[in-house]
mmCIF file of C-alpha atoms in Angstrom:
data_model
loop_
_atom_site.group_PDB
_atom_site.id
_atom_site.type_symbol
_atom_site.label_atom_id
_atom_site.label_comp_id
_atom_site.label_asym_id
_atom_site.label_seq_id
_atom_site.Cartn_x
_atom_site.Cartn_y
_atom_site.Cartn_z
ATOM 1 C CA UNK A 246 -70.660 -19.268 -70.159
ATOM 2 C CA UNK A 247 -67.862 -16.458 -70.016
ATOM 3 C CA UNK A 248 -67.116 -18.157 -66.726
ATOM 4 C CA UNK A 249 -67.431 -22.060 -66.486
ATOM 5 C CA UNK A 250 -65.877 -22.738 -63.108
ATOM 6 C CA UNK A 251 -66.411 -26.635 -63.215
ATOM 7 C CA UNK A 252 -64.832 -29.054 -65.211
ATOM 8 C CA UNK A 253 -66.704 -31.122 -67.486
ATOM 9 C CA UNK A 254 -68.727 -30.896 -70.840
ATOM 10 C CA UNK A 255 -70.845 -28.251 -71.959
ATOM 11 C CA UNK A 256 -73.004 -27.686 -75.397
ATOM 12 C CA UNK A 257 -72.616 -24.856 -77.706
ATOM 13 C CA UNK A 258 -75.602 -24.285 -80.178
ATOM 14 C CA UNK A 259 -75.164 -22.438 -82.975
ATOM 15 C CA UNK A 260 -78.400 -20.956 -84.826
ATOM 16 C CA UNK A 261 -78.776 -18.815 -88.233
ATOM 17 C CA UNK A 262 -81.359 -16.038 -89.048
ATOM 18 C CA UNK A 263 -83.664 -19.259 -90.925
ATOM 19 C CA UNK A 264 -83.891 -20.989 -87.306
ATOM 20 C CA UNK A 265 -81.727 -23.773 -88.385
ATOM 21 C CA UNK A 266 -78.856 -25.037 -85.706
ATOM 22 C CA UNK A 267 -76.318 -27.355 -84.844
ATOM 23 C CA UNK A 268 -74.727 -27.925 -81.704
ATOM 24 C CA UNK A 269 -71.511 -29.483 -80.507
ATOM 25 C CA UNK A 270 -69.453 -30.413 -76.794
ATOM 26 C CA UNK A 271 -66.669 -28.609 -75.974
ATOM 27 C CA UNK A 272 -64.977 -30.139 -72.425
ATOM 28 C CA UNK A 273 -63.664 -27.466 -70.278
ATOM 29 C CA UNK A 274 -60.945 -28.386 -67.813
ATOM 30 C CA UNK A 275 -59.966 -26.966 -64.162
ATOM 31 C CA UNK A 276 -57.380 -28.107 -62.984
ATOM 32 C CA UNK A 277 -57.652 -28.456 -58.557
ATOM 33 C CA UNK A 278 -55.256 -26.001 -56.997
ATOM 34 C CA UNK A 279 -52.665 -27.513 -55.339
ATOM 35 C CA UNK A 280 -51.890 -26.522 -51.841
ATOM 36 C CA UNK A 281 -47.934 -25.988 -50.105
ATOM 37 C CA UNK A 282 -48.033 -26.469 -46.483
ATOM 38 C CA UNK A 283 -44.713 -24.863 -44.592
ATOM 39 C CA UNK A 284 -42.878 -25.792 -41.818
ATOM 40 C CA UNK A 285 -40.226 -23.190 -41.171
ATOM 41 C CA UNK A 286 -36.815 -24.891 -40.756
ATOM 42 C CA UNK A 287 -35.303 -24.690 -36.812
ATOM 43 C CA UNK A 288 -33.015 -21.724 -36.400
ATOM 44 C CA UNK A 289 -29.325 -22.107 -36.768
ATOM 45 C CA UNK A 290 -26.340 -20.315 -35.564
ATOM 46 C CA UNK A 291 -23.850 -18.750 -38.214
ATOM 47 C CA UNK A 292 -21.376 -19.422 -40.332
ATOM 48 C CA UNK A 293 -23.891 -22.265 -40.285
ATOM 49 C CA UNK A 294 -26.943 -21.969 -43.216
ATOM 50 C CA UNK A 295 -30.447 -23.189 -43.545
ATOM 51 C CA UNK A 296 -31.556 -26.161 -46.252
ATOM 52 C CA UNK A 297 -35.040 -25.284 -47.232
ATOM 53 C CA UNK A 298 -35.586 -28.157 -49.784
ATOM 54 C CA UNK A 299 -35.581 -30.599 -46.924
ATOM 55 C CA UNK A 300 -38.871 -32.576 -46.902
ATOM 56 C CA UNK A 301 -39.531 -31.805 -43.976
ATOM 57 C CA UNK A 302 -40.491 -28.062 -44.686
ATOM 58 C CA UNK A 303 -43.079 -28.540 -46.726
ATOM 59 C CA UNK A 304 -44.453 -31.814 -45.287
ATOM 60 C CA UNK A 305 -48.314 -31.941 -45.595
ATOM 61 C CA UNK A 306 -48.537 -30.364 -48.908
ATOM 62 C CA UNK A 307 -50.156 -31.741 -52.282
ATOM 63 C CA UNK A 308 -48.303 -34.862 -53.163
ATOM 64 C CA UNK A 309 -45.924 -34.661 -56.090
ATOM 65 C CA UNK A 310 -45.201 -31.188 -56.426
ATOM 66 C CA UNK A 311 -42.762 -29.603 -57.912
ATOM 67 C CA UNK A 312 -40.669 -27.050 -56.059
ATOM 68 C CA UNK A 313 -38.874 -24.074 -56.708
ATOM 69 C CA UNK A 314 -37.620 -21.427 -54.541
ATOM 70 C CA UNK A 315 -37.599 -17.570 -55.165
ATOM 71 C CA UNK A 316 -36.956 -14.512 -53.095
ATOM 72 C CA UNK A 317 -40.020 -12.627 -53.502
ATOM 73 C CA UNK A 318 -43.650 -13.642 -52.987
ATOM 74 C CA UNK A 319 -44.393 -12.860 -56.780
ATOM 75 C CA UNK A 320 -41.592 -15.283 -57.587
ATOM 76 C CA UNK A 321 -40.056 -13.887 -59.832
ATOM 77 C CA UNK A 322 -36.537 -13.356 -58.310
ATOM 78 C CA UNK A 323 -35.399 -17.224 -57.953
ATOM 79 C CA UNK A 324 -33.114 -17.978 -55.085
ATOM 80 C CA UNK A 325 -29.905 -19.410 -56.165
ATOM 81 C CA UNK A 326 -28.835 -21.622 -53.366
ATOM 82 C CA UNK A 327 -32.272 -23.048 -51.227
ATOM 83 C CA UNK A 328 -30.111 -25.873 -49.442
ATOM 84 C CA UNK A 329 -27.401 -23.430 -48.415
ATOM 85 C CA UNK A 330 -29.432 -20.319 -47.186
ATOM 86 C CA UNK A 331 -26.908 -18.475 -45.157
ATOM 87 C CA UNK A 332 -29.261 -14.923 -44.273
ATOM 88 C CA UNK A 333 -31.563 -14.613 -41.940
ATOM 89 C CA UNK A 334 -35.258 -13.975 -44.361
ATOM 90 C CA UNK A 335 -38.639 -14.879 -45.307
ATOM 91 C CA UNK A 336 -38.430 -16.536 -49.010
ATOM 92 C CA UNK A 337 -40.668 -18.122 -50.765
ATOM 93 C CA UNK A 338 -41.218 -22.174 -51.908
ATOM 94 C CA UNK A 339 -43.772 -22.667 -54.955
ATOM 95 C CA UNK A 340 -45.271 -26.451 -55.645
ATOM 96 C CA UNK A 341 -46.446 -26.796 -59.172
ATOM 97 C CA UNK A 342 -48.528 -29.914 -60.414
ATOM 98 C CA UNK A 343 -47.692 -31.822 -63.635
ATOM 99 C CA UNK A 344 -50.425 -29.716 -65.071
ATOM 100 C CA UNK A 345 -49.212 -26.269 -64.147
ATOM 101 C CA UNK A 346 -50.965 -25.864 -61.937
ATOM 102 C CA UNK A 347 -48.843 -23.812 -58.197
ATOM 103 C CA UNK A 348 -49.029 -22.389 -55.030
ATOM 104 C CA UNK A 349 -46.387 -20.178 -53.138
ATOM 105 C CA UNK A 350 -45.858 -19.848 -49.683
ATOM 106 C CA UNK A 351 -43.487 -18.482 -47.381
ATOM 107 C CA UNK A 352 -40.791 -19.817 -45.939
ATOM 108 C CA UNK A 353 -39.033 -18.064 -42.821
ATOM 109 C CA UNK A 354 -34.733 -18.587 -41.948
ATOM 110 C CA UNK A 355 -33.578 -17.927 -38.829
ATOM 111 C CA UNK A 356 -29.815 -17.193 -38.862
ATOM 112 C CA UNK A 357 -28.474 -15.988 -35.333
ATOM 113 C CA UNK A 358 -25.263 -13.794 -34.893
ATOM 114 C CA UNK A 359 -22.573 -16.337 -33.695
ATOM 115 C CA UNK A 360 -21.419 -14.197 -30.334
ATOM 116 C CA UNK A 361 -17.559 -13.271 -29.933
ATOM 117 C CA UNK A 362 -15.942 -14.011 -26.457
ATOM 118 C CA UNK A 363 -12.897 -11.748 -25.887
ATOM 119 C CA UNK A 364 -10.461 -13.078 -23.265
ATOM 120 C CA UNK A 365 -7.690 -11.492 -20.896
ATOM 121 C CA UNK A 366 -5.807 -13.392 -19.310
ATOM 122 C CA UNK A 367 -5.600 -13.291 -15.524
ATOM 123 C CA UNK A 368 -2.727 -11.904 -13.426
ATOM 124 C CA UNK A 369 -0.535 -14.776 -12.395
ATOM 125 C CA UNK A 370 -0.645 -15.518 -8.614
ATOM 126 C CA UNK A 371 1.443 -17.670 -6.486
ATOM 127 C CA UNK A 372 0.978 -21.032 -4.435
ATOM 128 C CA UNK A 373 -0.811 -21.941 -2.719
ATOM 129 C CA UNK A 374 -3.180 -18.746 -4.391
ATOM 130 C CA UNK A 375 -5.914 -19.934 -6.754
ATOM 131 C CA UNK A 376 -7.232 -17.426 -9.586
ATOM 132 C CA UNK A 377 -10.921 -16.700 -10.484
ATOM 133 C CA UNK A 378 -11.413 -17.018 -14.454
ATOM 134 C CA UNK A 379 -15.128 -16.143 -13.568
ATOM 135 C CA UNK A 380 -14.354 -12.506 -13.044
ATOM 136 C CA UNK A 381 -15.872 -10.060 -15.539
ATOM 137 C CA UNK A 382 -12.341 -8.707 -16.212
ATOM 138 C CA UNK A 383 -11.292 -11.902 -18.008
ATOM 139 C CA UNK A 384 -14.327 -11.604 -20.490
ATOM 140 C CA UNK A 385 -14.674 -7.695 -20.786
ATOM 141 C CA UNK A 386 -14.938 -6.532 -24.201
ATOM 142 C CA UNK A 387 -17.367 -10.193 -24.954
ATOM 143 C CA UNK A 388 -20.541 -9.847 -27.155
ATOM 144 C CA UNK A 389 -22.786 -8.678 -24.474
ATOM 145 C CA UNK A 390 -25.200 -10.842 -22.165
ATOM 146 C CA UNK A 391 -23.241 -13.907 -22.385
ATOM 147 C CA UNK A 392 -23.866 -16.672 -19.773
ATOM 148 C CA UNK A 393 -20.578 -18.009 -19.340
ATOM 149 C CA UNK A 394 -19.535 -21.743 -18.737
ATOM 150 C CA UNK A 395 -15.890 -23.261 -17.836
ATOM 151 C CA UNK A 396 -14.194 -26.183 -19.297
ATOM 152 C CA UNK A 397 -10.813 -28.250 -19.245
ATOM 153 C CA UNK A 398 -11.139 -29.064 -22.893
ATOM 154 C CA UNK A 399 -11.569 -27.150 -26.242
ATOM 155 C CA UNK A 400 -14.334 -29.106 -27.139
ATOM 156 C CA UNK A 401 -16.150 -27.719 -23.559
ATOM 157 C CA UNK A 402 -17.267 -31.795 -22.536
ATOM 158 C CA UNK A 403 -15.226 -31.712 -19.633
ATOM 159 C CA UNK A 404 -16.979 -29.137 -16.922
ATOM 160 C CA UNK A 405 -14.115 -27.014 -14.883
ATOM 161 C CA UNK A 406 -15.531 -27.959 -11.303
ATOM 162 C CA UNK A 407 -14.241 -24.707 -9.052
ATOM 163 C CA UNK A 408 -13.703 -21.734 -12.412
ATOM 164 C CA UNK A 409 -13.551 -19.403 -9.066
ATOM 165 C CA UNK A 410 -10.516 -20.953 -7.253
ATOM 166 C CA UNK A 411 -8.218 -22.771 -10.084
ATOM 167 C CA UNK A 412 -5.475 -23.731 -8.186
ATOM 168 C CA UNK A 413 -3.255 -25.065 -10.786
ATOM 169 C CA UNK A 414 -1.640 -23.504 -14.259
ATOM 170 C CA UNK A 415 -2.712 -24.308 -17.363
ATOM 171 C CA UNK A 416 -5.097 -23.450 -20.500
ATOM 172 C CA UNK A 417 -8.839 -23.521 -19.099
ATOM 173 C CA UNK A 418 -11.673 -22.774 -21.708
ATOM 174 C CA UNK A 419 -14.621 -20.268 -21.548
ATOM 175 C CA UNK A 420 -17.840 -20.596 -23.420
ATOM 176 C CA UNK A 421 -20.179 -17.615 -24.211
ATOM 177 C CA UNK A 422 -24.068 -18.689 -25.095
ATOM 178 C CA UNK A 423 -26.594 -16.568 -26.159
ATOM 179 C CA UNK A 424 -30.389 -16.955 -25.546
ATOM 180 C CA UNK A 425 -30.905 -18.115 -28.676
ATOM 181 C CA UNK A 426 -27.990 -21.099 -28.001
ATOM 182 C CA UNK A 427 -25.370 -19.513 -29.952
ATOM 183 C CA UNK A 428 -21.932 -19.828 -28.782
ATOM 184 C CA UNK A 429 -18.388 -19.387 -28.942
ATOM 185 C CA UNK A 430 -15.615 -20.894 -26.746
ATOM 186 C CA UNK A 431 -12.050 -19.159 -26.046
ATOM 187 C CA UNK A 432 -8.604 -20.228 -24.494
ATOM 188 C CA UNK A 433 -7.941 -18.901 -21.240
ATOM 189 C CA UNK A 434 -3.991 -19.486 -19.538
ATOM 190 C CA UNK A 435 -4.173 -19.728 -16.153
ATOM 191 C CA UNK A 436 -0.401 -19.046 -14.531
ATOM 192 C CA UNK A 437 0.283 -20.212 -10.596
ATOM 193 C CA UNK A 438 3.887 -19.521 -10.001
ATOM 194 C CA UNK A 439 5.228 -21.905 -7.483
ATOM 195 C CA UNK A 440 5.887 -20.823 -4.212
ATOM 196 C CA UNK A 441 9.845 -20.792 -4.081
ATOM 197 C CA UNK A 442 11.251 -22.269 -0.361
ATOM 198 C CA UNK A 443 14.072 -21.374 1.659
ATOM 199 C CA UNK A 444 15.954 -23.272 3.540
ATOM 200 C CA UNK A 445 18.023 -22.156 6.648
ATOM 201 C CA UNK A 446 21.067 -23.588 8.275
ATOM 202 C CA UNK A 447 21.558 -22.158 11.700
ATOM 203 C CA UNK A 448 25.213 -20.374 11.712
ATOM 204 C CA UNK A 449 27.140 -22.092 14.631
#
């Protein structure tokens, strides 16, 4: 009796030394323990930041919870800004019933390191002379183990067909991706001086 586990109602008899009694119900209450099932939100690249009170991250737990987001499993320490999560963690969601009733879980944010590509500008050549904005010169000092991609167009949808022989002047882009998809794209001016002509009039 010091440890009903079950709801429901019970009997508590009460006797004095002459043998006489009454006894009375008492109902004892459990509430079920709700459970919080987590999904941990796809990585993202910074500046951008992870929204953990999406749905979608705690799909599959005990319907109509209430949530609340903390920083430590005890949670204790609440986290101030769960749709804007900009560092890379585990925190923690907790789903409480209308009767109190909780469960925490972890969550885990992936935040990757946005990568830095450092450009120098090639030498300028002259027609007919193309210039190679694939050479490791033109990216050197880059947030190592880049692959690197060429475009026409700051917004990189327009592929540079031949980055190894551009044959005219003008402001190419280079993109730097990491493994993890993380990118950043920088100018790079391509000059092609034209070649000058001379022309010759015999003397008489």
């Amino acid at each position: 009796p010091n440890a009903v586990a079950a709801s429901g109602t019970y009997y508590i008899k009460g006797s004095n030394a002459a043998g006489c009694s009454d006894i009375k119900p008492v109902v004892v209450t459990i509430n079920p323990k709700p459970t919080v099932t987590i999904t941990n939100p796809a990585a993202t690249c910074a500046p951008g930041t992870v929204d953990i009170t999406v749905a979608a991250v705690t799909a599959g737990s005990t319907a109509g919870l209430t949530y609340t987001y903390f920083t430590d499993a005890a949670g204790t320490l609440t986290l101030a800004t769960p749709n804007a999560v900009a560092a890379s963690g585990t925190y923690y969601i907790k789903g409480s019933t209308a009767s109190g009733c909780s469960d925490i879980k972890p969550v885990v944010v992936t935040i990757n390191p946005k990568p830095t590509v450092t450009i120098t500008n090639p030498a300028a050549t002259c027609a007919p002379g193309t210039v190679d904005i694939t050479l490791a010169a033109v990216t050197a000092g880059s947030t190592a183990g880049l692959t690197f991609t060429y475009f026409t167009d700051a917004a990189a949808t327009l592929v540079l067909g031949t980055p190894n022989s551009v044959a005219a002047s003008g402001t190419y882009y280079i993109k730097g991706t990491t493994a993890s998809g993380c990118s950043d794209i920088k100018p790079v001016v391509v000059t092609i001086n034209p070649k000058p002509t001379v022309t010759i009039t015999n003397p008489a």
